[in-house]
Coordinates of C-alpha atoms and ligand atoms in Angstrom, one line a residue:
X1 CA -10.5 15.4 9.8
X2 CA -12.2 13.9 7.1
X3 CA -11.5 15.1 3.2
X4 CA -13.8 17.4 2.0
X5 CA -14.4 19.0 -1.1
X6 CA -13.2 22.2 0.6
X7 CA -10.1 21.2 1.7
X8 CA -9.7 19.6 -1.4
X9 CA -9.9 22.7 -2.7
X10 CA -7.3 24.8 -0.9
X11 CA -4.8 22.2 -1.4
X12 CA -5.7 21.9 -4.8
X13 CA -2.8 22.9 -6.5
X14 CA -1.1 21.3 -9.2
X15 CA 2.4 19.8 -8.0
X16 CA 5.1 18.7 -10.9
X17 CA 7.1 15.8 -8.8
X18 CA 10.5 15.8 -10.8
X19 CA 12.4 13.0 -9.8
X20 CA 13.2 12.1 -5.8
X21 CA 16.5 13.6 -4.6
X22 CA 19.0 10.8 -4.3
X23 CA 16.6 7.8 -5.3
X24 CA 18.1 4.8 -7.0
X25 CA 16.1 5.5 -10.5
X26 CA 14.5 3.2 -12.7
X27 CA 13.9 0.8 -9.7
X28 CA 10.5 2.9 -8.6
X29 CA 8.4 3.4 -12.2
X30 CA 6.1 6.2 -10.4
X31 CA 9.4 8.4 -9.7
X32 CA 11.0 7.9 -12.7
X33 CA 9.8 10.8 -15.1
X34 CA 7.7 14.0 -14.7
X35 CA 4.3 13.1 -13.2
X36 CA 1.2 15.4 -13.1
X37 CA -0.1 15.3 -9.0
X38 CA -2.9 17.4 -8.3
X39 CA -4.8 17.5 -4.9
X40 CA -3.8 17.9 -1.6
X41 CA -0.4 16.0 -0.8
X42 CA -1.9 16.1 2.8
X43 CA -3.3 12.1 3.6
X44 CA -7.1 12.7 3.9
X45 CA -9.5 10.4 4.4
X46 CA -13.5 10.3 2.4
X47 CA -15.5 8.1 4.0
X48 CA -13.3 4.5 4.3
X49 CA -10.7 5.7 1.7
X50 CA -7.6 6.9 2.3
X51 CA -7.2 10.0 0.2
X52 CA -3.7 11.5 -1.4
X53 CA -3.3 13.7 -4.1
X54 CA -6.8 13.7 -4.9
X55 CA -7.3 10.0 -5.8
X56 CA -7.7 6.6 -3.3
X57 CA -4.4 6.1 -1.0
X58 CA -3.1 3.1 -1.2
X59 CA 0.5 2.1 0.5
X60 CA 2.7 -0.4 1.5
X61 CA 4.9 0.6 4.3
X62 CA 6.9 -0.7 7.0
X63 CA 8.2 0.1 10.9
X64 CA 10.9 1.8 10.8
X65 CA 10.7 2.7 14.6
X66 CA 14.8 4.0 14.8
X67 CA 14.6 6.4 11.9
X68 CA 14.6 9.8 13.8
X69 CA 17.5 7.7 16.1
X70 CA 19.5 7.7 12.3
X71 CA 18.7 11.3 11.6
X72 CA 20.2 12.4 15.0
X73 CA 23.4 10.5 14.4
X74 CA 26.5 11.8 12.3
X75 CA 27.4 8.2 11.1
X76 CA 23.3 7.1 10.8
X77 CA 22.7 10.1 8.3
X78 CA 24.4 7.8 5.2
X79 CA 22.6 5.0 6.6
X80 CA 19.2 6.8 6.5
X81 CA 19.9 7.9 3.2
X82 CA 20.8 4.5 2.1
X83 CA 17.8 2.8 3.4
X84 CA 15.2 5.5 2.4
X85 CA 16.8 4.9 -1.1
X86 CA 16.1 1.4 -1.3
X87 CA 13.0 1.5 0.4
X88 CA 11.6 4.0 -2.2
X89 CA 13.0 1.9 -4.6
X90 CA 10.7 -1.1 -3.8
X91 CA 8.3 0.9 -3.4
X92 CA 7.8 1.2 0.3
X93 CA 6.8 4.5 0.9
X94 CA 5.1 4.9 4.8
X95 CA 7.4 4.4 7.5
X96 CA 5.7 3.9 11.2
X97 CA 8.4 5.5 13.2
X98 CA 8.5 5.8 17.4
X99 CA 8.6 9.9 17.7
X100 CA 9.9 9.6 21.3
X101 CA 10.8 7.3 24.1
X102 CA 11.1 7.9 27.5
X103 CA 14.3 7.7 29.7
X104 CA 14.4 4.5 32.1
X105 CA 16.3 2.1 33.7
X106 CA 14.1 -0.6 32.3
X107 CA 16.6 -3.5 31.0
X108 CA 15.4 -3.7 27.4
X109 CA 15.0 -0.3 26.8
X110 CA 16.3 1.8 23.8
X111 CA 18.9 4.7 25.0
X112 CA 19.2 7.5 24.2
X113 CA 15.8 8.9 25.0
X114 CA 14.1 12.3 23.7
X115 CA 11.8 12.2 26.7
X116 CA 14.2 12.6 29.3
X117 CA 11.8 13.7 32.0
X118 CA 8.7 15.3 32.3
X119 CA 8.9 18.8 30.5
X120 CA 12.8 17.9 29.7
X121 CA 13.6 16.6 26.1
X122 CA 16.8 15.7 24.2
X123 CA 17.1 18.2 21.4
X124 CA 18.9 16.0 19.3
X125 CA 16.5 13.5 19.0
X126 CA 13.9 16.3 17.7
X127 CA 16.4 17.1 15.4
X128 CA 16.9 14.0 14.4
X129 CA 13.1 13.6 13.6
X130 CA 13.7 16.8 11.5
X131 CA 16.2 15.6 9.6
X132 CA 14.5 12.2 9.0
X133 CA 11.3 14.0 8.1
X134 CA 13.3 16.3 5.3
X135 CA 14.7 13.6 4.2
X136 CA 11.6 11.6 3.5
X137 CA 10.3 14.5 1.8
X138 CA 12.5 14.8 -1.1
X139 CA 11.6 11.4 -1.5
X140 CA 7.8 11.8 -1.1
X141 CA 7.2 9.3 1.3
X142 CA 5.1 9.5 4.7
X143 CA 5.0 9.2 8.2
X144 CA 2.9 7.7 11.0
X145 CA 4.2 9.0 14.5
X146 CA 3.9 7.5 17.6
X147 CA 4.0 9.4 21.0
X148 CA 4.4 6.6 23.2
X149 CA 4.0 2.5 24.1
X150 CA 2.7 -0.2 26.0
X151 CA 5.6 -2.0 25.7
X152 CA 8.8 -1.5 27.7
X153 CA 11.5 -1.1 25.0
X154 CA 10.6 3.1 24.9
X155 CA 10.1 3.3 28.1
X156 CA 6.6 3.8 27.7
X157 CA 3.8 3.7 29.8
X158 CA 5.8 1.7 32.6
X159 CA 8.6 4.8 32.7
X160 CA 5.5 7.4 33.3
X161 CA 4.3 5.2 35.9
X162 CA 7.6 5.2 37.5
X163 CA 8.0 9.0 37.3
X164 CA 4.6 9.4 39.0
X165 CA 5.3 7.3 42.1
X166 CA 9.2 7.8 42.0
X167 CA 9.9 4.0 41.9
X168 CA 12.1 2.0 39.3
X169 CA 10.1 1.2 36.4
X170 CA 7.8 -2.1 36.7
X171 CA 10.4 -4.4 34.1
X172 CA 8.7 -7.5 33.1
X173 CA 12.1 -8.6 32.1
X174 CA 13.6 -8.4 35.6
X175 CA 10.2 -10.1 37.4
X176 CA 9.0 -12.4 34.4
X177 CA 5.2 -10.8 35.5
X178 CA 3.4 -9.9 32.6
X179 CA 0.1 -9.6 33.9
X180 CA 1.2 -7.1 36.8
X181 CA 3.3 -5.3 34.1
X182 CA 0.3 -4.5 31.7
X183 CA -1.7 -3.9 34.9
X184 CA 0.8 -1.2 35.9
X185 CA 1.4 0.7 32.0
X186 CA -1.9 0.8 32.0
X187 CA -2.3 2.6 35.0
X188 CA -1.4 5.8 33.1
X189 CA -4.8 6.3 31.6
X190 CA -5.9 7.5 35.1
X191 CA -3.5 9.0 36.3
X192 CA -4.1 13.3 35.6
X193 CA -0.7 14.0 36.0
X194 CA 0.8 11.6 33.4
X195 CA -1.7 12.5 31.0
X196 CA -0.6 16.4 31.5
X197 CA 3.3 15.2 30.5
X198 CA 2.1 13.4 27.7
X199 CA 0.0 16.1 26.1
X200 CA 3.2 18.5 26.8
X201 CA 5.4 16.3 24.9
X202 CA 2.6 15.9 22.2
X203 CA 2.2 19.4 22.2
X204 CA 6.1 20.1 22.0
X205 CA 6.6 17.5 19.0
X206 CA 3.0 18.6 17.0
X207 CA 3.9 22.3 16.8
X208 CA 7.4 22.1 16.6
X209 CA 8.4 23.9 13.6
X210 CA 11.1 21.4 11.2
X211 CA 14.8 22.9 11.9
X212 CA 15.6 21.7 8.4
X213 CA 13.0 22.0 6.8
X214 CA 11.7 25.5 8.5
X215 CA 8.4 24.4 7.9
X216 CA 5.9 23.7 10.9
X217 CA 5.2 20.1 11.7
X218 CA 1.1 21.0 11.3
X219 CA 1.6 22.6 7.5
X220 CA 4.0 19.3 6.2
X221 CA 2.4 17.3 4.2
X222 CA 5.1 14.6 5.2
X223 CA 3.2 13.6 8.3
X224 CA -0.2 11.0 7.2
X225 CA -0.8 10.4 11.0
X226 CA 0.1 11.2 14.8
X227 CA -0.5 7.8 16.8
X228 CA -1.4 7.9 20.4
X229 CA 1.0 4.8 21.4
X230 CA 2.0 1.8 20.1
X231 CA -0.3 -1.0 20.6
X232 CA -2.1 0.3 23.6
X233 CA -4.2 -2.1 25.8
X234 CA -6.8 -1.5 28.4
X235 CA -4.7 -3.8 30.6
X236 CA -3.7 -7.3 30.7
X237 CA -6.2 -10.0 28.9
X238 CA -6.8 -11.7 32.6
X239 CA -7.5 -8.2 34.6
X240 CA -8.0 -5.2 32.6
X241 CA -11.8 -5.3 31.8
X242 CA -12.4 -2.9 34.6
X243 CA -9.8 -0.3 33.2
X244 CA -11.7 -0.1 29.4
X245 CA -13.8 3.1 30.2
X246 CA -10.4 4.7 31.2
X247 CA -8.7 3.6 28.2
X248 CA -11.4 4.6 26.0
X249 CA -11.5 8.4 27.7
X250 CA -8.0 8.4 26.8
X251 CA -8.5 7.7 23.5
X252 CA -10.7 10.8 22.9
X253 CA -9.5 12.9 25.3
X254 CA -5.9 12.8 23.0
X255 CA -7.4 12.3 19.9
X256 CA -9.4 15.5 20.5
X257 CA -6.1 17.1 22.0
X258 CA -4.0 16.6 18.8
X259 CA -7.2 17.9 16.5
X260 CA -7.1 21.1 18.6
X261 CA -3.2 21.3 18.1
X262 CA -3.4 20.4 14.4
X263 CA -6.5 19.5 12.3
X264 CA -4.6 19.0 9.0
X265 CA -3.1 15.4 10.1
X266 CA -4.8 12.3 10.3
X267 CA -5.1 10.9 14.0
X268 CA -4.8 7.3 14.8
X269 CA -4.7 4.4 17.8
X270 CA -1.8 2.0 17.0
X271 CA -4.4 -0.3 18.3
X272 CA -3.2 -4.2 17.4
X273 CA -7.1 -4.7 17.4
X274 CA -9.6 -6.9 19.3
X275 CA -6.4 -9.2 20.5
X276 CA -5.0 -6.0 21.8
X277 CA -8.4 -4.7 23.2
X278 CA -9.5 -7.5 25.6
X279 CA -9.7 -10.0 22.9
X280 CA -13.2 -8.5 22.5
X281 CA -14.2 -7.0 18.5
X282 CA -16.8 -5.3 20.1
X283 CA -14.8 -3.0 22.5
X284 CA -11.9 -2.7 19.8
X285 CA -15.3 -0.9 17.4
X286 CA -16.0 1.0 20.3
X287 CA -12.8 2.2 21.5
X288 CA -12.4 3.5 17.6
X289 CA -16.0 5.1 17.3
X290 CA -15.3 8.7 17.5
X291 CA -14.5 10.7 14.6
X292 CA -11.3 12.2 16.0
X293 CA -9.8 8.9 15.3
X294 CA -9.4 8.9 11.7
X295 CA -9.1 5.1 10.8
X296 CA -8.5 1.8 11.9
X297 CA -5.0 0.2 13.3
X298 CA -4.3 -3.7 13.6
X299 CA -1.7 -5.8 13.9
X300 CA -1.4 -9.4 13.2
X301 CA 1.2 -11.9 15.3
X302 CA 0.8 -15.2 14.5
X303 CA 3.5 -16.6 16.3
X304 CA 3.0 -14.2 19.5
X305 CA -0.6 -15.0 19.3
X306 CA 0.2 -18.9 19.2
X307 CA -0.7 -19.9 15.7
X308 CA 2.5 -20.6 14.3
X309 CA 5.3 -22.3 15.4
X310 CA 9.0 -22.2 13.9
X311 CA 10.0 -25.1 14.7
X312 CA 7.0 -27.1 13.6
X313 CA 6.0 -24.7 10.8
X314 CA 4.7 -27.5 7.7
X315 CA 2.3 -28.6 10.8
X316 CA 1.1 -25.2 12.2
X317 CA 1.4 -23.1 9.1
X318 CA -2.1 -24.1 7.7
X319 CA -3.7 -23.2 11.2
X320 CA -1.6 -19.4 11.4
X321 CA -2.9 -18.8 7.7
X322 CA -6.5 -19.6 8.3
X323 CA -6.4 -17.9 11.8
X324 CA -4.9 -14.7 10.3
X325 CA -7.3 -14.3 7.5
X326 CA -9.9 -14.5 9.6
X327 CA -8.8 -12.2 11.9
X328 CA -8.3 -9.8 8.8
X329 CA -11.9 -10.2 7.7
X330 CA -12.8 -9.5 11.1
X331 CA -11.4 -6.3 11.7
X332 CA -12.2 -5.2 7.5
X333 CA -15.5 -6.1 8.8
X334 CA -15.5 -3.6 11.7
X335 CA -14.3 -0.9 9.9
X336 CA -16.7 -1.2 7.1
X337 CA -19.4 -0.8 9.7
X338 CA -17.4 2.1 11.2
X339 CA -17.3 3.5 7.5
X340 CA -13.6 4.3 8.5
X341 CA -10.3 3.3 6.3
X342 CA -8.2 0.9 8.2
X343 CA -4.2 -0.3 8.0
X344 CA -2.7 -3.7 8.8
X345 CA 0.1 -2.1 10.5
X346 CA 2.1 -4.8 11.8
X347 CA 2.7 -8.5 10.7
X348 CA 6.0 -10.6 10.7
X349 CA 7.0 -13.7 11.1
X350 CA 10.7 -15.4 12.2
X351 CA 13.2 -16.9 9.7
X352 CA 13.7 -20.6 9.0
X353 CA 13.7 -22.5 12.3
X354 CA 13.7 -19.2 14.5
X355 CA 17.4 -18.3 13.3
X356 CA 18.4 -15.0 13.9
X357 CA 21.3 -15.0 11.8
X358 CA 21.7 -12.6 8.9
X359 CA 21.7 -15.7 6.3
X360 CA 19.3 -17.6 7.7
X361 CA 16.7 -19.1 5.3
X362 CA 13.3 -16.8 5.0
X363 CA 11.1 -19.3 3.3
X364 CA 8.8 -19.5 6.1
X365 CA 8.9 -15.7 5.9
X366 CA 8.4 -15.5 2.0
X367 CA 5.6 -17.5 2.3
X368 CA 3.9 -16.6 4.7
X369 CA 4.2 -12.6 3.4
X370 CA 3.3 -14.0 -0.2
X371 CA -0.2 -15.8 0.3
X372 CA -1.0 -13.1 3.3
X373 CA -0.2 -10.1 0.5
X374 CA -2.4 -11.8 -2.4
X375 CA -5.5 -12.3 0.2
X376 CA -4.9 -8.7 1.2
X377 CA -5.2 -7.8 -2.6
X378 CA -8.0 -9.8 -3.2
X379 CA -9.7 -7.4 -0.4
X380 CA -8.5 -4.5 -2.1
X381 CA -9.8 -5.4 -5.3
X382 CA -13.5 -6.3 -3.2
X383 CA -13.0 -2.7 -2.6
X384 CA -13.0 -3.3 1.2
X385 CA -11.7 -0.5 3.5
X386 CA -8.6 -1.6 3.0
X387 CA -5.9 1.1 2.1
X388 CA -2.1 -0.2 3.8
X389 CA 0.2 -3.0 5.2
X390 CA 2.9 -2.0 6.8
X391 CA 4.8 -5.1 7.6
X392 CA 7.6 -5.3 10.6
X393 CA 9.9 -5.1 9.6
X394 CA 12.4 -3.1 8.5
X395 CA 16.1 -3.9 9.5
X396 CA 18.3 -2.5 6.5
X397 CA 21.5 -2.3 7.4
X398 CA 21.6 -2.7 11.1
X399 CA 23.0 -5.8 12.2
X400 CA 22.8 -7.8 15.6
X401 CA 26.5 -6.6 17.6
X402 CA 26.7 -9.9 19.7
X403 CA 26.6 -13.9 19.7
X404 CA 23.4 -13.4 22.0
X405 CA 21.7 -11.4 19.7
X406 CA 20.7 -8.9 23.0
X407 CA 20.9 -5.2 21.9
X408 CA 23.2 -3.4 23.9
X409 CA 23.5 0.4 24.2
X410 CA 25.8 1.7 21.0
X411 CA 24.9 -0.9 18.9
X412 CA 23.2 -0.6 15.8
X413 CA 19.6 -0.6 15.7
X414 CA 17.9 -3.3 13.7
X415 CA 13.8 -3.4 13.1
X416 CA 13.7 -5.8 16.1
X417 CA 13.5 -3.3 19.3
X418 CA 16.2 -4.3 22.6
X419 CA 13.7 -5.9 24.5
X420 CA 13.4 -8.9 21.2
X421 CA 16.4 -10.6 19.5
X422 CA 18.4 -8.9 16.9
X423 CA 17.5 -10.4 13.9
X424 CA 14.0 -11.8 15.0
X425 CA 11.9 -10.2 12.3
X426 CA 13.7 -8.0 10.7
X427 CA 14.0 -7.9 6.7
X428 CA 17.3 -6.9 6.2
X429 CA 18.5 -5.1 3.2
X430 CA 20.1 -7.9 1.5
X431 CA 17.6 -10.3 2.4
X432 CA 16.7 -10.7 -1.4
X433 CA 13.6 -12.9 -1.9
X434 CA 11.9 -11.3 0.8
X435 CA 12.6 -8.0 -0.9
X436 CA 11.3 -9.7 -4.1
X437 CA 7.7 -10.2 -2.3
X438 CA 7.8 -7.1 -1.0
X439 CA 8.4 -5.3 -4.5
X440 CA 5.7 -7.0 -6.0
X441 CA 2.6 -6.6 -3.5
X442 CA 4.3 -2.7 -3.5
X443 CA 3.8 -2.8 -7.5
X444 CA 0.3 -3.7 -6.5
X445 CA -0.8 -1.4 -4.3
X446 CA 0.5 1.2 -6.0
X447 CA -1.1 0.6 -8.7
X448 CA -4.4 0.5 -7.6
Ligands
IFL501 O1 8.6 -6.1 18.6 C1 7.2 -6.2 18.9 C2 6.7 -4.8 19.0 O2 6.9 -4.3 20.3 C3 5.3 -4.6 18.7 N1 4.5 -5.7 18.3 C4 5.0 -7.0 18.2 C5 6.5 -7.0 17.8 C6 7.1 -8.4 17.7 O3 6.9 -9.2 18.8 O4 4.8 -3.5 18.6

């Protein structure tokens, strides 16, 4: 929905924010003394802004894809608290957060799982995105929700397939076969059936109504967006050309099913862009045309993408910085034309020579997040469509369990899901200089 004087309007109210419940003051100037908000608190968007409050959105968030796993646990609820704390602290105030993955026997799969079959769903993982949601709300922060993945450590796409044709999950981890892997997830956009269990859940998490909170999920201003999945492809890069037109439909035929649900939320892709749409621009602008999607997603892997390498990093930096500005430009480009906001939601890179360990070095990490952060502000300050970097991401206090670094079920969850090393690109609470870039492109943005 896009902002309008109207809704303006009705949410028009003047708001006193006193201070956060539970923040770590004087670390976070904007939530240190009584401010004057007016406007909606609802995220809205004018045209390619992000609107809040009446004023230009800006944000810098991060993943933070286990928080409702933290809210539905007796011993996460101190760690939430602890790491919505410091995050507010830095300034990091929009948290990208999986709403719900699907039960499987993949092998790098998160357990538990809210989806636990079609029309069946784990009732403390809702509650545990209700408690996570309340809790972001005395803190003022905001939430983009994703209902499902391409990837196989939720289950995803590959579990839905495997409930439609009652065979185990396709796991590229057991077979090593990528290409028939994404060939398979993305099956689901043609299959009737799986779409039908998707929109129940969608429908059962939209208009749930906060058992915390008691407010409905459509009337808090805590949600900015519900995603359709995380990085979605048509298919694989080699063979999925043929499936675009059934990608697209299901782009607006869920789009258009979460408006009719709730048309006070922003909707949006979790698109990685055109290297997660064929490696095509063109198709990535078209997939993204209609207004039901409410701005631009895309994520930026230099390493996954083979621009960077950790081991040779002096050598292959130069050529990952070049390659991801450009690929910025690009997709700023796009949504300029598309007159729609757009968010870098994703970017990381590994520690020092592709350690996991929690003291590794994170100079390659610093600077690659402190030259990518100043281009991104330069953009800002061109007054490009621009509005959020969310970078992934966040680890906190979760720590990898084992020598091998494989998350097991039980352990703590880190920012790196169980189908990637523990330790791989998470920024971990104590990870100091990182947190230092972080603060200060978060001073930024903030400030805009
Ligand atoms: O962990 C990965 C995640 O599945 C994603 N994109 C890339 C991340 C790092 O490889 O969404």
């Amino acid at each position: 929905m896009r902002a309008t004087v109207l809704s303006l309007m009705v949410f028009g109210c003047i708001v006193w924010l006193t201070s956060c419940a539970s923040v770590q003051h004087g670390a976070d100037s904007s939530s240190d003394s009584k401010v004057a908000v007016t406007g909606s608190p609802f995220v809205s968007v004018d045209g390619s802004r992000l609107m809040r409050h009446g004023k230009p959105y800006y944000f810098v968030g991060t993943n933070f894809w286990y928080g409702a796993y933290l809210g539905s646990a007796g011993e996460g609820l101190e760690r939430l608290g602890a790491e919505l704390d410091q995050l507010k602290a830095l300034g990091i105030n929009n948290l990208r957060i999986l709403a719900a993955a699907e039960q499987t026997g993949l092998t790098m799969a998160v357990q538990p799982a809210l989806h636990l079959a079609p029309g069946e769903y784990n009732e403390d993982l809702l509650v545990g995105l209700d408690v996570l949601l309340a809790e972001m709300a005395k803190r003022d922060m905001v939430a983009v929700l994703y209902f499902n993945n391409f990837w196989q450590w939720s289950g995803g796409m590959s579990q839905y397939m495997a409930w439609l044709t009652g065979e185990p999950p396709f796991d590229p981890d057991t077979t090593g076969d990528w290409n028939g892997f994404m060939q398979n997830s993305a099956k689901f956009y043609r299959s009737e059936e799986a779409q039908q269990w998707y929109q129940d859940l969608i429908q059962v998490i939209v208009t749930r109504t906060n058992s915390v909170t008691g407010k409905p999920y459509v009337d808090d201003p805590t949600i900015m967006s519900w995603q359709l999945a995380n990085e979605p492809r048509p298919g694989s890069d080699q063979d999925g050309r043929p499936f675009y037109p059934h990608y697209k439909a299901w782009i607006e035929k869920t789009a258009r099913f979460i408006k009719s649900l709730d048309s006070n939320h922003l909707v949006s892709s979790g698109s990685e862009g055109s290297m997660g749409t064929l490696r095509d621009l063109g198709l990535y602008k078209d997939a993204h045309a209609i207004a039901e999607i409410d701005y631009l997603t895309f994520h930026m892997w230099p390493k996954n993408w083979g621009w960077f390498d950790v081991k040779r990093p002096d050598e292959t930096y130069p050529l990952a910085m070049a390659n991801s500005k450009a690929y910025v430009l690009q997709h700023l480009q796009v949504a300029e034309e598309l007159d729609k906001p757009i968010v870098l939601e994703e970017f990381g890179i590994e520690r020092d020579g592709g350690d996991y360990r929690l003291g590794a070095g994170t100079r390659q990490r610093d600077r690659f997040f402190a030259e990518i952060f100043g281009f991104l502000e330069t953009q800002v300050k061109l007054e490009s469509p621009l509005m959020g970097t969310n970078f992934w991401t966040w680890g906190g206090l979760g720590r990898a369990k084992s020598d091998d670094f494989i998350w097991r079920t039980g352990d703590p969850f880190t920012g790196d899901p169980p189908q990637e090393p523990q330790g791989l690109n998470s920024v971990f609470s104590q990870d100091r200089s990182t947190l230092k870039v972080l603060k200060s492109h978060a001073d930024f943005m903030r400030n805009r």
